[in-house]
GROMACS .gro file of C-alpha atoms in nm:
model
  429
    1UNK     CA    1  -5.223   1.044   2.665
    2UNK     CA    2  -4.896   0.866   2.613
    3UNK     CA    3  -4.783   1.141   2.378
    4UNK     CA    4  -4.866   1.406   2.641
    5UNK     CA    5  -4.673   1.224   2.916
    6UNK     CA    6  -4.375   1.183   2.683
    7UNK     CA    7  -4.381   1.555   2.608
    8UNK     CA    8  -4.392   1.644   2.978
    9UNK     CA    9  -4.102   1.412   3.058
   10UNK     CA   10  -3.901   1.555   2.770
   11UNK     CA   11  -3.969   1.905   2.897
   12UNK     CA   12  -3.854   1.812   3.245
   13UNK     CA   13  -3.533   1.661   3.106
   14UNK     CA   14  -3.461   1.974   2.901
   15UNK     CA   15  -3.530   2.195   3.207
   16UNK     CA   16  -3.299   1.991   3.427
   17UNK     CA   17  -3.026   2.011   3.166
   18UNK     CA   18  -3.067   2.386   3.145
   19UNK     CA   19  -3.044   2.419   3.522
   20UNK     CA   20  -2.738   2.195   3.540
   21UNK     CA   21  -2.564   2.388   3.264
   22UNK     CA   22  -2.649   2.737   3.398
   23UNK     CA   23  -2.404   2.927   3.618
   24UNK     CA   24  -2.453   2.837   3.986
   25UNK     CA   25  -2.370   3.031   4.298
   26UNK     CA   26  -2.010   2.964   4.392
   27UNK     CA   27  -1.967   2.715   4.673
   28UNK     CA   28  -1.688   2.819   4.908
   29UNK     CA   29  -1.501   2.547   5.096
   30UNK     CA   30  -1.320   2.601   5.424
   31UNK     CA   31  -0.995   2.469   5.273
   32UNK     CA   32  -0.890   2.576   4.925
   33UNK     CA   33  -0.590   2.482   4.711
   34UNK     CA   34  -0.284   2.688   4.816
   35UNK     CA   35  -0.165   2.672   4.455
   36UNK     CA   36  -0.485   2.826   4.314
   37UNK     CA   37  -0.451   3.116   4.073
   38UNK     CA   38  -0.647   3.434   4.131
   39UNK     CA   39  -0.627   3.810   4.107
   40UNK     CA   40  -0.789   3.981   4.405
   41UNK     CA   41  -0.883   4.345   4.451
   42UNK     CA   42  -0.873   4.468   4.810
   43UNK     CA   43  -1.041   4.794   4.907
   44UNK     CA   44  -0.865   4.968   5.195
   45UNK     CA   45  -0.763   5.311   5.324
   46UNK     CA   46  -0.404   5.184   5.351
   47UNK     CA   47  -0.138   5.246   5.089
   48UNK     CA   48  -0.024   4.946   4.887
   49UNK     CA   49   0.317   4.941   5.060
   50UNK     CA   50   0.164   4.949   5.408
   51UNK     CA   51  -0.092   4.685   5.319
   52UNK     CA   52   0.164   4.447   5.174
   53UNK     CA   53   0.394   4.494   5.471
   54UNK     CA   54   0.113   4.435   5.720
   55UNK     CA   55  -0.070   4.153   5.541
   56UNK     CA   56   0.015   4.082   5.179
   57UNK     CA   57   0.375   3.965   5.198
   58UNK     CA   58   0.303   3.690   5.450
   59UNK     CA   59  -0.004   3.580   5.256
   60UNK     CA   60   0.186   3.557   4.927
   61UNK     CA   61   0.452   3.342   5.092
   62UNK     CA   62   0.182   3.076   5.134
   63UNK     CA   63  -0.030   3.160   4.829
   64UNK     CA   64   0.225   3.262   4.562
   65UNK     CA   65  -0.024   3.242   4.276
   66UNK     CA   66  -0.281   3.484   4.418
   67UNK     CA   67  -0.204   3.839   4.310
   68UNK     CA   68  -0.318   4.119   4.542
   69UNK     CA   69  -0.421   4.456   4.403
   70UNK     CA   70  -0.484   4.738   4.649
   71UNK     CA   71  -0.767   4.981   4.575
   72UNK     CA   72  -0.749   5.284   4.804
   73UNK     CA   73  -1.064   5.466   4.914
   74UNK     CA   74  -1.199   5.728   5.151
   75UNK     CA   75  -1.548   5.730   5.298
   76UNK     CA   76  -1.642   6.012   5.064
   77UNK     CA   77  -1.579   5.805   4.750
   78UNK     CA   78  -1.694   5.467   4.884
   79UNK     CA   79  -1.983   5.423   4.640
   80UNK     CA   80  -1.775   5.534   4.343
   81UNK     CA   81  -1.500   5.283   4.422
   82UNK     CA   82  -1.756   5.005   4.471
   83UNK     CA   83  -1.906   5.069   4.132
   84UNK     CA   84  -1.587   5.124   3.934
   85UNK     CA   85  -1.345   4.877   4.089
   86UNK     CA   86  -1.572   4.594   4.207
   87UNK     CA   87  -1.336   4.482   4.486
   88UNK     CA   88  -1.330   4.124   4.613
   89UNK     CA   89  -1.228   4.205   4.971
   90UNK     CA   90  -1.296   4.496   5.204
   91UNK     CA   91  -1.065   4.613   5.480
   92UNK     CA   92  -1.271   4.871   5.668
   93UNK     CA   93  -1.358   5.039   5.994
   94UNK     CA   94  -1.676   4.938   6.175
   95UNK     CA   95  -1.857   5.243   6.039
   96UNK     CA   96  -1.791   5.145   5.676
   97UNK     CA   97  -1.857   4.779   5.759
   98UNK     CA   98  -2.207   4.873   5.874
   99UNK     CA   99  -2.264   5.088   5.565
  100UNK     CA  100  -2.176   4.793   5.342
  101UNK     CA  101  -2.400   4.565   5.547
  102UNK     CA  102  -2.697   4.793   5.494
  103UNK     CA  103  -2.637   4.776   5.120
  104UNK     CA  104  -2.612   4.393   5.127
  105UNK     CA  105  -2.256   4.404   4.994
  106UNK     CA  106  -2.104   4.154   5.239
  107UNK     CA  107  -2.083   3.775   5.220
  108UNK     CA  108  -2.208   3.573   5.517
  109UNK     CA  109  -1.910   3.397   5.678
  110UNK     CA  110  -2.098   3.194   5.939
  111UNK     CA  111  -2.109   2.869   5.742
  112UNK     CA  112  -1.733   2.882   5.689
  113UNK     CA  113  -1.662   2.965   6.052
  114UNK     CA  114  -1.878   2.683   6.186
  115UNK     CA  115  -1.573   2.466   6.236
  116UNK     CA  116  -1.315   2.415   6.508
  117UNK     CA  117  -1.039   2.462   6.251
  118UNK     CA  118  -1.063   2.842   6.261
  119UNK     CA  119  -1.092   2.879   6.642
  120UNK     CA  120  -1.326   3.175   6.646
  121UNK     CA  121  -1.327   3.155   7.026
  122UNK     CA  122  -0.968   3.278   7.018
  123UNK     CA  123  -1.085   3.615   6.883
  124UNK     CA  124  -1.196   3.890   7.123
  125UNK     CA  125  -1.553   3.778   7.188
  126UNK     CA  126  -1.681   4.125   7.269
  127UNK     CA  127  -1.573   4.247   6.927
  128UNK     CA  128  -1.715   3.940   6.753
  129UNK     CA  129  -2.047   3.993   6.932
  130UNK     CA  130  -2.045   4.359   6.830
  131UNK     CA  131  -2.004   4.264   6.464
  132UNK     CA  132  -2.278   4.003   6.499
  133UNK     CA  133  -2.511   4.262   6.649
  134UNK     CA  134  -2.452   4.481   6.345
  135UNK     CA  135  -2.532   4.183   6.119
  136UNK     CA  136  -2.852   4.081   6.300
  137UNK     CA  137  -2.683   3.776   6.447
  138UNK     CA  138  -2.469   3.686   6.147
  139UNK     CA  139  -2.099   3.748   6.100
  140UNK     CA  140  -1.997   3.919   5.776
  141UNK     CA  141  -1.645   4.018   5.871
  142UNK     CA  142  -1.349   3.927   6.090
  143UNK     CA  143  -1.159   4.178   6.304
  144UNK     CA  144  -0.783   4.178   6.266
  145UNK     CA  145  -0.674   4.452   6.506
  146UNK     CA  146  -0.836   4.714   6.727
  147UNK     CA  147  -0.764   5.003   6.959
  148UNK     CA  148  -0.901   5.083   7.300
  149UNK     CA  149  -0.800   5.277   7.608
  150UNK     CA  150  -0.670   5.175   7.948
  151UNK     CA  151  -0.569   5.343   8.274
  152UNK     CA  152  -0.189   5.360   8.299
  153UNK     CA  153  -0.040   5.396   8.647
  154UNK     CA  154   0.301   5.442   8.808
  155UNK     CA  155   0.344   5.159   9.060
  156UNK     CA  156   0.634   5.327   9.239
  157UNK     CA  157   0.436   5.644   9.313
  158UNK     CA  158   0.147   5.440   9.451
  159UNK     CA  159   0.390   5.237   9.664
  160UNK     CA  160   0.574   5.544   9.790
  161UNK     CA  161   0.257   5.703   9.925
  162UNK     CA  162   0.090   5.382  10.041
  163UNK     CA  163  -0.202   5.424   9.804
  164UNK     CA  164  -0.368   5.111   9.660
  165UNK     CA  165  -0.327   5.050   9.288
  166UNK     CA  166  -0.617   5.132   9.053
  167UNK     CA  167  -0.865   4.849   9.005
  168UNK     CA  168  -1.036   4.733   8.687
  169UNK     CA  169  -1.379   4.881   8.612
  170UNK     CA  170  -1.341   5.202   8.811
  171UNK     CA  171  -1.566   5.495   8.718
  172UNK     CA  172  -1.429   5.837   8.633
  173UNK     CA  173  -1.548   5.963   8.972
  174UNK     CA  174  -1.351   5.687   9.143
  175UNK     CA  175  -1.041   5.765   8.937
  176UNK     CA  176  -1.061   6.134   9.032
  177UNK     CA  177  -1.107   6.041   9.398
  178UNK     CA  178  -0.800   5.819   9.378
  179UNK     CA  179  -0.603   6.099   9.211
  180UNK     CA  180  -0.695   6.335   9.494
  181UNK     CA  181  -0.510   6.113   9.745
  182UNK     CA  182  -0.169   6.216   9.613
  183UNK     CA  183  -0.004   6.509   9.795
  184UNK     CA  184   0.001   6.807   9.560
  185UNK     CA  185   0.246   6.973   9.796
  186UNK     CA  186   0.512   6.720   9.694
  187UNK     CA  187   0.478   6.820   9.330
  188UNK     CA  188   0.294   6.499   9.244
  189UNK     CA  189  -0.044   6.497   9.071
  190UNK     CA  190  -0.274   6.199   9.071
  191UNK     CA  191  -0.383   6.219   8.707
  192UNK     CA  192  -0.240   6.364   8.388
  193UNK     CA  193  -0.457   6.428   8.083
  194UNK     CA  194  -0.345   6.620   7.775
  195UNK     CA  195  -0.590   6.907   7.819
  196UNK     CA  196  -0.932   7.002   7.955
  197UNK     CA  197  -1.110   6.909   7.635
  198UNK     CA  198  -0.957   6.560   7.614
  199UNK     CA  199  -1.064   6.476   7.967
  200UNK     CA  200  -1.414   6.621   7.928
  201UNK     CA  201  -1.459   6.438   7.598
  202UNK     CA  202  -1.350   6.104   7.746
  203UNK     CA  203  -1.591   6.146   8.036
  204UNK     CA  204  -1.874   6.255   7.807
  205UNK     CA  205  -1.825   5.951   7.581
  206UNK     CA  206  -1.836   5.726   7.886
  207UNK     CA  207  -2.170   5.876   7.987
  208UNK     CA  208  -2.312   5.868   7.635
  209UNK     CA  209  -2.322   6.246   7.592
  210UNK     CA  210  -2.289   6.431   7.263
  211UNK     CA  211  -2.203   6.796   7.206
  212UNK     CA  212  -2.460   6.830   6.930
  213UNK     CA  213  -2.798   6.688   6.830
  214UNK     CA  214  -2.742   6.661   6.456
  215UNK     CA  215  -3.104   6.569   6.382
  216UNK     CA  216  -3.239   6.886   6.543
  217UNK     CA  217  -2.927   7.089   6.454
  218UNK     CA  218  -2.884   7.198   6.816
  219UNK     CA  219  -2.570   7.226   7.028
  220UNK     CA  220  -2.623   7.040   7.356
  221UNK     CA  221  -2.336   7.153   7.579
  222UNK     CA  222  -2.522   7.374   7.826
  223UNK     CA  223  -2.685   7.089   8.018
  224UNK     CA  224  -2.682   6.957   8.373
  225UNK     CA  225  -2.491   6.646   8.262
  226UNK     CA  226  -2.210   6.845   8.100
  227UNK     CA  227  -2.202   7.085   8.394
  228UNK     CA  228  -2.144   6.794   8.630
  229UNK     CA  229  -1.847   6.679   8.418
  230UNK     CA  230  -1.698   7.028   8.395
  231UNK     CA  231  -1.736   7.083   8.770
  232UNK     CA  232  -1.565   6.752   8.851
  233UNK     CA  233  -1.270   6.838   8.627
  234UNK     CA  234  -1.235   7.197   8.749
  235UNK     CA  235  -1.257   7.086   9.112
  236UNK     CA  236  -0.981   6.829   9.061
  237UNK     CA  237  -0.775   7.085   8.870
  238UNK     CA  238  -0.804   7.346   9.146
  239UNK     CA  239  -0.701   7.084   9.403
  240UNK     CA  240  -0.402   6.998   9.180
  241UNK     CA  241  -0.515   6.636   9.169
  242UNK     CA  242  -0.527   6.664   8.790
  243UNK     CA  243  -0.284   6.838   8.555
  244UNK     CA  244  -0.392   6.950   8.207
  245UNK     CA  245  -0.080   7.094   8.043
  246UNK     CA  246  -0.208   7.092   7.683
  247UNK     CA  247   0.052   6.841   7.566
  248UNK     CA  248   0.052   6.789   7.191
  249UNK     CA  249  -0.043   6.445   7.059
  250UNK     CA  250   0.302   6.410   6.907
  251UNK     CA  251   0.481   6.495   7.230
  252UNK     CA  252   0.668   6.194   7.373
  253UNK     CA  253   0.741   6.321   7.723
  254UNK     CA  254   0.467   6.419   7.963
  255UNK     CA  255   0.412   6.430   8.341
  256UNK     CA  256   0.329   6.061   8.356
  257UNK     CA  257   0.643   5.960   8.168
  258UNK     CA  258   0.864   6.184   8.384
  259UNK     CA  259   0.714   6.050   8.707
  260UNK     CA  260   0.531   6.368   8.810
  261UNK     CA  261   0.181   6.217   8.766
  262UNK     CA  262   0.061   5.884   8.897
  263UNK     CA  263  -0.196   5.799   8.629
  264UNK     CA  264  -0.307   5.875   8.276
  265UNK     CA  265  -0.571   5.734   8.039
  266UNK     CA  266  -0.477   5.669   7.679
  267UNK     CA  267  -0.494   5.425   7.391
  268UNK     CA  268  -0.269   5.121   7.353
  269UNK     CA  269  -0.035   5.309   7.122
  270UNK     CA  270   0.077   5.518   7.422
  271UNK     CA  271   0.305   5.225   7.508
  272UNK     CA  272   0.491   5.235   7.176
  273UNK     CA  273   0.467   5.609   7.117
  274UNK     CA  274   0.555   5.735   7.467
  275UNK     CA  275   0.669   5.472   7.715
  276UNK     CA  276   0.908   5.270   7.497
  277UNK     CA  277   1.083   5.573   7.337
  278UNK     CA  278   1.130   5.727   7.681
  279UNK     CA  279   1.275   5.404   7.814
  280UNK     CA  280   1.513   5.380   7.518
  281UNK     CA  281   1.644   5.727   7.598
  282UNK     CA  282   1.751   5.632   7.950
  283UNK     CA  283   1.983   5.344   7.863
  284UNK     CA  284   1.998   5.088   8.142
  285UNK     CA  285   1.842   5.322   8.398
  286UNK     CA  286   1.479   5.224   8.469
  287UNK     CA  287   1.250   5.518   8.406
  288UNK     CA  288   0.901   5.402   8.481
  289UNK     CA  289   0.757   5.109   8.674
  290UNK     CA  290   0.416   5.104   8.513
  291UNK     CA  291   0.114   4.884   8.462
  292UNK     CA  292  -0.246   4.918   8.342
  293UNK     CA  293  -0.604   4.869   8.457
  294UNK     CA  294  -0.916   4.894   8.243
  295UNK     CA  295  -1.026   5.234   8.122
  296UNK     CA  296  -1.289   5.411   8.335
  297UNK     CA  297  -1.644   5.285   8.290
  298UNK     CA  298  -1.999   5.398   8.346
  299UNK     CA  299  -2.132   5.310   8.690
  300UNK     CA  300  -2.450   5.152   8.553
  301UNK     CA  301  -2.257   4.930   8.311
  302UNK     CA  302  -1.908   4.842   8.428
  303UNK     CA  303  -1.846   4.572   8.166
  304UNK     CA  304  -1.848   4.786   7.849
  305UNK     CA  305  -1.628   5.062   7.711
  306UNK     CA  306  -1.703   5.337   7.455
  307UNK     CA  307  -1.335   5.368   7.360
  308UNK     CA  308  -1.316   5.073   7.118
  309UNK     CA  309  -1.200   5.146   6.766
  310UNK     CA  310  -1.239   4.833   6.552
  311UNK     CA  311  -1.017   4.966   6.278
  312UNK     CA  312  -0.949   4.661   6.059
  313UNK     CA  313  -1.241   4.436   5.961
  314UNK     CA  314  -1.193   4.198   5.669
  315UNK     CA  315  -1.500   4.108   5.463
  316UNK     CA  316  -1.577   3.948   5.127
  317UNK     CA  317  -1.781   4.128   4.864
  318UNK     CA  318  -2.110   3.945   4.816
  319UNK     CA  319  -2.077   3.996   4.440
  320UNK     CA  320  -1.717   3.877   4.410
  321UNK     CA  321  -1.657   3.611   4.147
  322UNK     CA  322  -1.351   3.485   4.336
  323UNK     CA  323  -1.498   3.409   4.676
  324UNK     CA  324  -1.283   3.102   4.736
  325UNK     CA  325  -0.960   3.295   4.688
  326UNK     CA  326  -1.101   3.587   4.884
  327UNK     CA  327  -1.188   3.353   5.170
  328UNK     CA  328  -0.835   3.209   5.169
  329UNK     CA  329  -0.703   3.560   5.223
  330UNK     CA  330  -0.955   3.661   5.492
  331UNK     CA  331  -0.906   3.330   5.673
  332UNK     CA  332  -0.528   3.355   5.661
  333UNK     CA  333  -0.484   3.711   5.788
  334UNK     CA  334  -0.728   3.646   6.073
  335UNK     CA  335  -0.599   3.301   6.160
  336UNK     CA  336  -0.364   3.165   6.422
  337UNK     CA  337  -0.072   3.107   6.184
  338UNK     CA  338  -0.067   3.475   6.085
  339UNK     CA  339  -0.118   3.594   6.445
  340UNK     CA  340   0.173   3.383   6.565
  341UNK     CA  341   0.399   3.519   6.291
  342UNK     CA  342   0.310   3.875   6.388
  343UNK     CA  343   0.320   3.820   6.765
  344UNK     CA  344   0.679   3.940   6.813
  345UNK     CA  345   0.634   4.274   6.642
  346UNK     CA  346   0.560   4.606   6.807
  347UNK     CA  347   0.255   4.777   6.671
  348UNK     CA  348   0.023   5.064   6.749
  349UNK     CA  349  -0.283   4.839   6.751
  350UNK     CA  350  -0.384   4.530   6.945
  351UNK     CA  351  -0.437   4.189   6.780
  352UNK     CA  352  -0.795   4.069   6.799
  353UNK     CA  353  -0.663   3.719   6.870
  354UNK     CA  354  -0.614   3.707   7.245
  355UNK     CA  355  -0.353   3.428   7.249
  356UNK     CA  356  -0.091   3.628   7.062
  357UNK     CA  357  -0.040   3.953   7.252
  358UNK     CA  358   0.312   4.095   7.241
  359UNK     CA  359   0.394   4.144   7.610
  360UNK     CA  360   0.767   4.097   7.679
  361UNK     CA  361   0.753   4.287   8.011
  362UNK     CA  362   0.461   4.091   8.155
  363UNK     CA  363   0.225   4.385   8.199
  364UNK     CA  364  -0.146   4.347   8.263
  365UNK     CA  365  -0.236   4.392   7.897
  366UNK     CA  366  -0.546   4.186   7.960
  367UNK     CA  367  -0.693   4.518   8.076
  368UNK     CA  368  -0.730   4.610   7.708
  369UNK     CA  369  -0.933   4.293   7.649
  370UNK     CA  370  -1.144   4.273   7.967
  371UNK     CA  371  -1.425   4.506   7.858
  372UNK     CA  372  -1.672   4.470   7.574
  373UNK     CA  373  -1.740   4.739   7.314
  374UNK     CA  374  -2.037   4.960   7.385
  375UNK     CA  375  -2.299   4.848   7.132
  376UNK     CA  376  -2.451   5.199   7.124
  377UNK     CA  377  -2.154   5.435   7.117
  378UNK     CA  378  -2.188   5.802   7.037
  379UNK     CA  379  -2.137   5.839   6.662
  380UNK     CA  380  -1.973   6.156   6.531
  381UNK     CA  381  -2.163   6.275   6.225
  382UNK     CA  382  -1.925   6.476   6.008
  383UNK     CA  383  -2.153   6.485   5.703
  384UNK     CA  384  -2.438   6.689   5.851
  385UNK     CA  385  -2.246   6.966   6.023
  386UNK     CA  386  -2.036   7.249   5.873
  387UNK     CA  387  -1.683   7.153   5.772
  388UNK     CA  388  -1.446   7.182   6.066
  389UNK     CA  389  -1.730   7.211   6.318
  390UNK     CA  390  -1.588   6.966   6.572
  391UNK     CA  391  -1.239   7.118   6.554
  392UNK     CA  392  -1.380   7.466   6.618
  393UNK     CA  393  -1.606   7.332   6.892
  394UNK     CA  394  -1.300   7.193   7.066
  395UNK     CA  395  -1.140   7.538   7.051
  396UNK     CA  396  -1.453   7.699   7.194
  397UNK     CA  397  -1.480   7.459   7.489
  398UNK     CA  398  -1.107   7.486   7.560
  399UNK     CA  399  -1.104   7.867   7.556
  400UNK     CA  400  -1.412   7.896   7.778
  401UNK     CA  401  -1.269   7.642   8.024
  402UNK     CA  402  -0.947   7.848   8.045
  403UNK     CA  403  -1.154   8.154   8.130
  404UNK     CA  404  -1.302   7.966   8.426
  405UNK     CA  405  -0.962   7.832   8.535
  406UNK     CA  406  -0.813   8.183   8.558
  407UNK     CA  407  -1.120   8.325   8.729
  408UNK     CA  408  -1.246   8.544   8.446
  409UNK     CA  409  -1.580   8.361   8.415
  410UNK     CA  410  -1.802   8.141   8.626
  411UNK     CA  411  -1.882   7.792   8.506
  412UNK     CA  412  -2.239   7.899   8.422
  413UNK     CA  413  -2.121   8.198   8.216
  414UNK     CA  414  -1.872   7.982   8.030
  415UNK     CA  415  -2.130   7.717   7.947
  416UNK     CA  416  -2.376   7.975   7.814
  417UNK     CA  417  -2.098   8.108   7.592
  418UNK     CA  418  -2.004   7.755   7.476
  419UNK     CA  419  -2.366   7.696   7.379
  420UNK     CA  420  -2.415   8.028   7.197
  421UNK     CA  421  -2.082   8.023   7.013
  422UNK     CA  422  -2.129   7.661   6.918
  423UNK     CA  423  -2.482   7.719   6.788
  424UNK     CA  424  -2.366   8.011   6.571
  425UNK     CA  425  -2.100   7.780   6.431
  426UNK     CA  426  -2.351   7.502   6.365
  427UNK     CA  427  -2.591   7.743   6.191
  428UNK     CA  428  -2.330   7.830   5.929
  429UNK     CA  429  -2.428   7.653   5.607
   0.00000   0.00000   0.00000
């Protein structure tokens, strides 16, 4: 008996030694050594120069011994890059973030963020909640920047005609009604949008409508819901409350910039792409007294917006062998120190940290942060439709709308044609 007990104890000792000597799962601490040495691979759609300018140079100033290697990818070669390069860090859109989640490729950050040191409450909570929803309550990535739309308005035009300023959380119907209050006879329109398609697409997204049912391979434009949108736009166009001049995306000057339209709806980059260049071209002469309200919303849910583009989410590869160094990077580029350093720079995106918004003119930029992302936005499926389908569908809708505008077709005839032409396009394999 004694011999048997001795053998069992010896076996337990050997087993414990084997366990203690075997490789263990890396334990990541909130604070790592700034002098640590590491070589990190970062998977991103950015070029190396852009990435280093946006993130890497500032990081290396604090962590000089961590080398950053950029691995570029596109969604089409995502799996190939994962397998060949084995990146440590991902910088992705929300769509790719969710793909990686489904494949269990992301490291759970919740334990590291469960501290006041990081100040997660300083990050746009609607975006954080959206990422948690995707992770079944857990957070596997941190958002650095995002894009969303707002309603821009010319305060002087509203003041001149005694019309109240736009309010946050207006619906598209309310915006069009407000636009109709401006006197078209004075050469002033209430709302400028780039073209018919852009306005109809924005309204459709707000109402959760899609032009195609990819699962059934059916175009879904000839419906009562789309007809209501088209009728609202065409009615406002005929009353000259809305102008749709087909302005190119790269065009800087438009009716809103020149003071001929009282409102427009666009992304944050409209400030840096259109308003600021126009102001620079006028010297000391003020060109536009503008401000913003939230983008139009759906009447049944006035607190969410479908226009969010969470374009830069940082995550750690669950299989990375350098998780501590990877965490140092993710923590740094999403932290307050980095946000403060970047706060005085003009960009085309908004910082996810709400305390560090660049706003030298004191505009109501909180309008970009007031709404929460729609947790069930319409997803555009490019993989299961013919190449170029959505571009051609835009051309079809635009051409049929023009036919109605000039009186060649009725709205019903145009919608039947949109449906039939679109379906023929979708059926091409």
